[in-house]
Coordinates of C-alpha atoms and ligand atoms in Angstrom, one line a residue:
X1 CA -10.3 7.9 -29.8
X2 CA -10.0 4.2 -30.7
X3 CA -12.9 2.1 -29.1
X4 CA -11.7 -0.8 -26.9
X5 CA -12.5 -4.2 -28.6
X6 CA -14.8 -6.5 -26.6
X7 CA -12.1 -8.4 -25.1
X8 CA -10.5 -5.3 -23.8
X9 CA -13.8 -4.4 -22.5
X10 CA -13.9 -7.7 -20.5
X11 CA -10.3 -7.1 -19.2
X12 CA -11.2 -3.4 -18.1
X13 CA -14.3 -4.5 -16.4
X14 CA -12.3 -7.1 -14.5
X15 CA -9.9 -4.5 -13.4
X16 CA -12.8 -2.3 -12.3
X17 CA -14.3 -5.0 -10.4
X18 CA -11.1 -5.6 -8.4
X19 CA -10.6 -1.9 -7.6
X20 CA -14.1 -1.5 -6.4
X21 CA -15.0 -5.3 -5.0
X22 CA -18.7 -5.8 -4.3
X23 CA -18.0 -8.5 -1.6
X24 CA -15.3 -10.5 -2.7
X25 CA -15.2 -14.0 -1.9
X26 CA -11.7 -15.7 -1.4
X27 CA -11.5 -19.3 -2.8
X28 CA -12.1 -21.5 0.3
X29 CA -12.6 -18.8 2.6
X30 CA -15.4 -16.6 3.9
X31 CA -15.0 -12.9 3.1
X32 CA -15.1 -10.6 6.1
X33 CA -17.8 -7.9 5.8
X34 CA -16.5 -4.5 4.7
X35 CA -12.8 -6.1 4.4
X36 CA -10.6 -4.7 1.7
X37 CA -9.5 -7.4 -0.6
X38 CA -7.0 -6.4 -3.0
X39 CA -6.8 -9.3 -5.1
X40 CA -9.4 -12.0 -5.4
X41 CA -7.1 -15.1 -6.3
X42 CA -4.5 -16.2 -3.9
X43 CA -3.4 -19.8 -3.5
X44 CA 0.3 -19.6 -4.3
X45 CA 2.4 -21.7 -2.0
X46 CA 3.8 -19.7 1.0
X47 CA 2.8 -18.5 4.5
X48 CA 0.2 -16.4 5.8
X49 CA 1.4 -13.6 7.8
X50 CA -0.6 -10.7 9.7
X51 CA 0.8 -7.4 10.9
X52 CA -1.1 -5.7 13.8
X53 CA -0.5 -2.0 13.7
X54 CA 0.1 -2.0 10.2
X55 CA -0.5 1.7 9.6
X56 CA 2.0 2.9 12.1
X57 CA 5.7 4.1 11.8
X58 CA 7.1 0.5 11.9
X59 CA 3.8 -1.2 10.4
X60 CA 4.0 0.4 7.1
X61 CA 7.6 -0.2 6.1
X62 CA 7.3 -3.8 7.6
X63 CA 4.3 -4.6 5.5
X64 CA 6.0 -3.3 2.5
X65 CA 9.3 -5.6 3.4
X66 CA 6.7 -8.6 4.1
X67 CA 5.1 -8.0 0.8
X68 CA 8.4 -8.3 -0.9
X69 CA 9.3 -11.8 0.9
X70 CA 8.8 -14.7 -1.4
X71 CA 7.7 -17.0 1.6
X72 CA 4.7 -14.9 2.2
X73 CA 1.6 -15.8 0.2
X74 CA -1.0 -13.9 2.1
X75 CA -0.3 -10.6 4.0
X76 CA -3.1 -9.3 6.3
X77 CA -2.8 -5.5 7.5
X78 CA -4.5 -4.8 10.6
X79 CA -4.8 -1.4 12.5
X80 CA -7.3 0.9 14.1
X81 CA -6.7 3.6 11.5
X82 CA -5.9 4.0 8.0
X83 CA -5.4 0.5 6.8
X84 CA -7.7 1.2 3.6
X85 CA -4.8 3.5 2.3
X86 CA -2.0 1.4 3.4
X87 CA -3.6 -1.7 1.7
X88 CA -4.5 -0.1 -1.5
X89 CA -0.9 1.5 -1.7
X90 CA 0.9 -1.9 -0.9
X91 CA -1.2 -4.1 -3.1
X92 CA 0.1 -2.3 -6.0
X93 CA 3.6 -3.7 -5.7
X94 CA 4.3 -6.5 -8.3
X95 CA 5.1 -9.3 -5.9
X96 CA 3.5 -12.6 -5.0
X97 CA 1.6 -12.0 -1.9
X98 CA -2.1 -11.2 -1.7
X99 CA -2.7 -8.2 0.8
X100 CA -5.9 -7.7 2.6
X101 CA -6.8 -4.8 4.8
X102 CA -8.6 -4.9 8.3
X103 CA -9.9 -1.8 10.1
X104 CA -10.8 -1.7 13.7
X105 CA -11.5 -4.1 16.5
X106 CA -14.7 -5.5 14.5
X107 CA -12.4 -6.9 11.9
X108 CA -9.5 -8.2 14.2
X109 CA -10.8 -11.8 14.0
X110 CA -11.0 -11.9 10.2
X111 CA -7.6 -10.4 10.2
X112 CA -6.4 -13.2 12.3
X113 CA -7.9 -16.2 11.1
X114 CA -5.7 -19.1 9.5
X115 CA -2.6 -16.9 10.0
X116 CA 1.0 -18.7 10.6
X117 CA 2.8 -15.6 11.9
X118 CA 1.3 -12.7 13.5
X119 CA 3.7 -9.6 13.9
X120 CA 2.7 -7.1 16.4
X121 CA 4.2 -3.5 16.4
X122 CA 0.9 -2.0 17.7
X123 CA 1.1 0.6 20.5
X124 CA 2.5 3.9 21.2
X125 CA 6.2 4.8 21.0
X126 CA 8.4 6.7 23.2
X127 CA 9.3 10.4 23.3
X128 CA 12.3 12.1 24.6
X129 CA 12.6 11.7 28.4
X130 CA 10.5 8.4 28.7
X131 CA 11.6 5.0 29.3
X132 CA 10.1 2.0 27.6
X133 CA 8.5 1.1 30.7
X134 CA 6.4 4.4 30.6
X135 CA 4.6 2.8 27.7
X136 CA 3.3 0.0 29.9
X137 CA -0.1 1.5 30.9
X138 CA -1.3 2.1 27.1
X139 CA 0.4 -0.8 25.6
X140 CA -0.2 -3.6 28.0
X141 CA -3.8 -3.3 27.2
X142 CA -3.4 -3.1 23.5
X143 CA -1.2 -6.3 23.6
X144 CA -3.6 -8.3 25.7
X145 CA -6.5 -7.6 23.6
X146 CA -4.6 -8.5 20.5
X147 CA -3.3 -11.7 22.1
X148 CA -6.8 -12.6 23.1
X149 CA -7.8 -12.3 19.4
X150 CA -5.0 -14.5 18.5
X151 CA -5.7 -17.3 21.2
X152 CA -9.3 -17.3 19.5
X153 CA -8.7 -17.3 16.0
X154 CA -5.1 -18.6 15.2
X155 CA -3.8 -20.2 18.5
X156 CA -1.1 -22.1 16.7
X157 CA 0.4 -19.0 14.9
X158 CA 3.9 -18.0 15.6
X159 CA 3.8 -14.4 17.6
X160 CA 6.5 -12.0 17.0
X161 CA 6.0 -9.2 19.8
X162 CA 7.5 -5.8 19.0
X163 CA 5.3 -3.5 21.3
X164 CA 7.2 -2.1 24.2
X165 CA 8.0 -2.6 26.8
X166 CA 9.0 -6.0 25.2
X167 CA 10.5 -7.2 28.6
X168 CA 6.8 -6.9 30.1
X169 CA 4.6 -7.5 26.9
X170 CA 6.0 -10.8 26.2
X171 CA 4.7 -12.1 29.7
X172 CA 1.6 -10.4 29.4
X173 CA 1.1 -12.4 26.1
X174 CA 2.0 -15.7 27.8
X175 CA -0.5 -15.1 30.7
X176 CA -3.2 -14.3 28.1
X177 CA -2.5 -17.6 26.3
X178 CA -2.2 -19.4 29.6
X179 CA -5.5 -18.4 30.8
X180 CA -7.4 -19.8 27.6
X181 CA -5.2 -22.8 27.5
X182 CA -3.5 -22.2 24.1
X183 CA 0.1 -21.3 25.3
X184 CA 2.9 -22.7 23.5
X185 CA 6.1 -21.3 24.6
X186 CA 7.7 -22.3 21.5
X187 CA 5.5 -20.0 19.4
X188 CA 5.9 -16.7 21.5
X189 CA 9.0 -14.6 20.6
X190 CA 9.9 -10.9 21.9
X191 CA 11.6 -9.3 19.0
X192 CA 15.0 -8.2 20.1
X193 CA 16.7 -8.0 16.5
X194 CA 17.0 -4.4 16.5
X195 CA 19.7 -4.9 19.3
X196 CA 21.6 -7.4 17.3
X197 CA 21.3 -5.3 14.1
X198 CA 22.5 -2.3 16.1
X199 CA 25.6 -4.3 17.6
X200 CA 26.6 -5.8 14.2
X201 CA 26.6 -2.2 12.8
X202 CA 28.6 -0.5 15.7
X203 CA 30.9 -3.2 16.1
X204 CA 31.8 -3.3 12.3
X205 CA 32.3 0.5 12.4
X206 CA 34.8 -0.1 15.2
X207 CA 36.6 -3.1 13.6
X208 CA 36.4 -1.6 10.2
X209 CA 34.5 -4.5 8.8
X210 CA 31.5 -4.9 6.4
X211 CA 28.6 -5.3 9.2
X212 CA 27.1 -8.1 7.0
X213 CA 30.2 -10.2 8.2
X214 CA 29.8 -9.4 12.0
X215 CA 27.5 -11.6 14.4
X216 CA 27.1 -10.1 17.9
X217 CA 25.0 -12.1 20.4
X218 CA 22.9 -9.9 22.4
X219 CA 21.0 -11.4 25.4
X220 CA 18.9 -10.5 28.4
X221 CA 16.1 -8.3 27.3
X222 CA 15.2 -5.1 25.3
X223 CA 15.7 -2.0 27.5
X224 CA 18.6 -0.2 28.8
X225 CA 20.9 -2.6 31.1
X226 CA 18.9 -5.5 30.1
X227 CA 20.5 -5.3 26.8
X228 CA 23.5 -7.2 27.2
X229 CA 25.9 -7.5 24.2
X230 CA 28.3 -10.5 24.5
X231 CA 31.4 -8.6 22.8
X232 CA 33.8 -11.4 23.8
X233 CA 31.9 -13.7 21.5
X234 CA 31.9 -11.6 18.4
X235 CA 32.4 -13.3 15.2
X236 CA 34.8 -12.9 13.5
X237 CA 36.7 -13.2 16.7
X238 CA 38.3 -9.9 17.6
X239 CA 40.0 -8.3 20.5
X240 CA 38.5 -4.9 21.6
X241 CA 40.1 -2.6 24.2
X242 CA 38.3 -1.8 27.4
X243 CA 37.5 1.6 26.0
X244 CA 35.9 0.3 23.0
X245 CA 34.0 -2.3 25.1
X246 CA 32.6 0.8 27.3
X247 CA 31.8 2.6 24.2
X248 CA 30.1 -0.1 22.3
X249 CA 28.0 -1.5 25.4
X250 CA 26.8 2.0 26.1
X251 CA 25.9 2.5 22.5
X252 CA 24.0 -0.6 22.0
X253 CA 22.3 -0.4 25.3
X254 CA 21.1 3.2 24.3
X255 CA 20.7 2.8 20.6
X256 CA 16.9 3.2 21.0
X257 CA 17.2 6.6 23.0
X258 CA 19.8 7.7 20.4
X259 CA 17.0 7.4 17.9
X260 CA 14.2 8.9 20.2
X261 CA 16.3 12.0 20.8
X262 CA 17.3 12.6 17.2
X263 CA 13.6 12.2 16.2
X264 CA 12.9 15.1 18.9
X265 CA 9.4 14.0 19.7
X266 CA 8.3 12.3 16.3
X267 CA 8.7 8.9 17.8
X268 CA 11.2 6.1 18.0
X269 CA 13.0 3.7 15.5
X270 CA 10.8 2.6 12.7
X271 CA 12.8 2.2 9.7
X272 CA 15.6 0.1 11.3
X273 CA 13.1 -1.6 13.3
X274 CA 10.8 -2.5 10.3
X275 CA 14.3 -3.9 8.8
X276 CA 15.0 -5.9 11.9
X277 CA 11.4 -7.2 12.1
X278 CA 11.4 -8.4 8.6
X279 CA 14.8 -10.1 9.1
X280 CA 13.5 -11.9 12.1
X281 CA 10.1 -12.8 10.6
X282 CA 12.1 -14.2 7.5
X283 CA 14.1 -16.4 9.9
X284 CA 10.8 -17.6 11.3
X285 CA 9.5 -18.5 7.9
X286 CA 12.5 -20.1 7.2
X287 CA 12.3 -22.3 10.1
X288 CA 8.6 -23.1 9.5
X289 CA 9.6 -24.1 5.9
X290 CA 11.9 -26.8 7.6
X291 CA 15.5 -25.0 6.8
X292 CA 18.3 -26.2 8.9
X293 CA 20.2 -24.1 11.2
X294 CA 18.2 -21.1 11.5
X295 CA 19.5 -19.3 14.6
X296 CA 18.8 -15.7 16.0
X297 CA 18.6 -14.0 19.5
X298 CA 14.9 -13.5 20.8
X299 CA 13.3 -12.9 24.1
X300 CA 11.5 -16.1 25.0
X301 CA 10.4 -18.3 27.8
X302 CA 13.7 -19.8 29.0
X303 CA 15.6 -21.7 31.6
X304 CA 19.0 -20.4 30.6
X305 CA 18.8 -18.2 33.8
X306 CA 16.5 -18.6 36.8
X307 CA 14.2 -15.9 35.3
X308 CA 11.2 -17.2 33.2
X309 CA 11.9 -15.1 30.2
X310 CA 15.3 -14.0 28.9
X311 CA 16.7 -13.3 25.4
X312 CA 19.5 -15.7 24.1
X313 CA 20.2 -17.5 20.8
X314 CA 17.4 -19.9 19.7
X315 CA 16.9 -22.0 16.9
X316 CA 14.0 -21.7 14.8
X317 CA 12.2 -24.3 13.1
X318 CA 8.8 -26.1 12.0
X319 CA 7.3 -25.9 15.6
X320 CA 8.7 -22.3 16.2
X321 CA 11.6 -22.4 18.9
X322 CA 13.3 -25.7 18.7
X323 CA 16.3 -24.9 20.7
X324 CA 17.5 -22.3 23.4
X325 CA 21.2 -22.0 23.6
X326 CA 23.0 -21.2 26.8
X327 CA 25.0 -18.0 27.1
X328 CA 28.6 -19.7 26.7
X329 CA 31.4 -18.5 28.4
X330 CA 31.2 -14.9 29.8
X331 CA 33.9 -12.6 31.0
X332 CA 33.9 -10.6 34.3
X333 CA 32.6 -7.6 32.6
X334 CA 29.6 -9.6 31.0
X335 CA 29.0 -11.4 34.4
X336 CA 28.5 -8.2 36.1
X337 CA 26.2 -6.8 33.4
X338 CA 24.3 -10.0 33.6
X339 CA 23.5 -9.4 37.2
X340 CA 22.3 -5.9 36.5
X341 CA 20.2 -7.3 33.6
X342 CA 18.5 -9.9 35.7
X343 CA 17.7 -7.5 38.6
X344 CA 15.8 -5.1 36.3
X345 CA 14.3 -8.0 34.2
X346 CA 12.8 -9.7 37.3
X347 CA 10.7 -6.6 38.0
X348 CA 9.5 -6.2 34.3
X349 CA 8.6 -9.7 34.2
X350 CA 6.6 -9.7 37.3
X351 CA 4.7 -6.4 36.2
X352 CA 3.7 -7.9 32.9
X353 CA 2.4 -11.1 34.8
X354 CA 0.5 -9.2 37.5
X355 CA -1.4 -7.0 34.8
X356 CA -3.1 -10.0 33.5
X357 CA -3.5 -12.1 36.7
X358 CA -4.7 -9.0 38.6
Ligands
NAD401 N1 10.9 -4.3 19.9 C1 11.8 -3.2 19.4 O1 12.9 -3.4 19.2 C2 11.1 -1.9 19.1 C3 11.8 -1.0 18.4 C4 11.0 0.0 17.8 C5 9.6 0.4 18.3 N2 9.2 -0.5 19.1 C6 7.8 -0.3 19.9 O2 6.9 -0.6 18.7 C7 5.7 0.0 19.0 C8 5.1 0.8 17.8 O3 6.1 1.9 17.4 P1 5.8 2.8 16.1 O4 6.9 3.7 16.0 O5 5.5 2.0 14.9 O6 4.4 3.6 16.6 P2 3.3 4.3 15.8 O7 2.6 5.1 16.7 O8 3.9 4.9 14.6 O9 2.4 3.1 15.3 C9 1.7 2.3 16.1 C10 0.4 1.9 15.3 O10 -0.5 1.0 16.2 C11 -1.7 1.3 15.7 N3 -2.5 0.8 17.1 C12 -2.6 1.5 18.3 N4 -3.6 0.8 18.9 C13 -4.0 -0.5 18.4 C14 -4.7 -1.7 18.5 N5 -5.6 -1.7 19.7 N6 -4.8 -2.4 17.5 C15 -4.0 -2.2 16.5 N7 -3.3 -1.4 16.2 C16 -3.1 -0.3 17.2 C17 -1.6 2.8 15.8 O11 -2.9 3.2 15.1 C18 -0.4 3.0 14.9 O12 -0.9 2.8 13.6 C19 5.8 1.1 20.1 O13 5.5 0.5 21.4 C20 7.5 1.1 20.2 O14 8.0 1.5 21.4 C21 9.8 -1.8 19.6
LMR402 O1 13.8 2.9 22.1 C1 12.4 2.7 21.9 O2 11.7 3.2 22.4 C2 12.1 2.1 20.6 C3 12.9 0.6 20.5 O3 12.7 -0.3 21.7 C4 14.2 0.7 20.1 O4 15.0 0.1 20.7 O5 14.6 1.5 19.3

């Protein structure tokens, strides 16, 4: 067998050190104890993104999609289980972002330090027969702890909150941030992008269009009747029959349940959600970069209705949310839907607020 040259030896030694890092020091940063650094050099321009719950059904494909995003230079993957494997795996992708893994509560602060965007899909998913609100007891505490970490380590980060029930977890996050004095409503966004993704898909099917050409605003919140597709505002403009409107509204409002039932106990939407979360995070990153006209629906602190939180179209920019758009003209069907949505949302918001204030 041919002996490697001394140049080759050096290269192999460098790769070996890379695979089994002693205590790697990132340039300009202190290395967390026991942290998994999968590349010692970073420094290329771009944003720093953390995924909390990165080893989960959403977390893993979402981490992969964020690793592909050219706007991301550093990707931190945090979970209470399995991040070493997920981090090693994703770090082999030949894209720009430097990937680092963080395992367990004692590494949460290292995972969050210096982040520009924190995406949170941590928490338990539904099983058939459950509502999203049935997840409150477990997920409320998880979101509270993670947001306490954000307030301490990256209070200026944009937070994309995915964990259910979103209608309550966003108010929980706001209360945590208020308590410690770091709350900036422009930087806290509940991710309702999956409702828009579903609405675009289902409406495109009915109209016989390419879903990429369809834009359906979905407002309100992210559970059952609080998910309110504005089918009178579909672009390109179209006319749907009352039967089509009933079918589409019901399918969009129950898209999550459709997946939960099809998975039959193995969880809820993960792949379409990872796609939707990556699409939404990309919009936030483009806003941060200063791109003009970045507009998406999200569940945010709002004065669009009398409720303190509501999902509608928002414009994203360097400061996070730069403008919140009103709902526009609604037809009678949508006005009735709006009243139902507000009634349920009010209770969910109050439940989240009380959880932190208790
Ligand atoms: N907003 C939406 O549109 C939307 C869509 C789909 C799912 N969800 C919600 O997203 C959440 C996650 O769903 P999933 O399918 O990925 O679940 P999952 O069980 O597959 O993954 C959740 C991950 O969170 C981790 N986790 C648990 N406690 C944690 C903690 N304290 N800190 C960090 N990580 C922790 C778990 O270890 C797990 O890896 C659920 O609450 C689900 O209802 C929201
Ligand atoms: O339905 C769920 O429980 C998950 C998620 O909120 C979804 O809409 O798919």
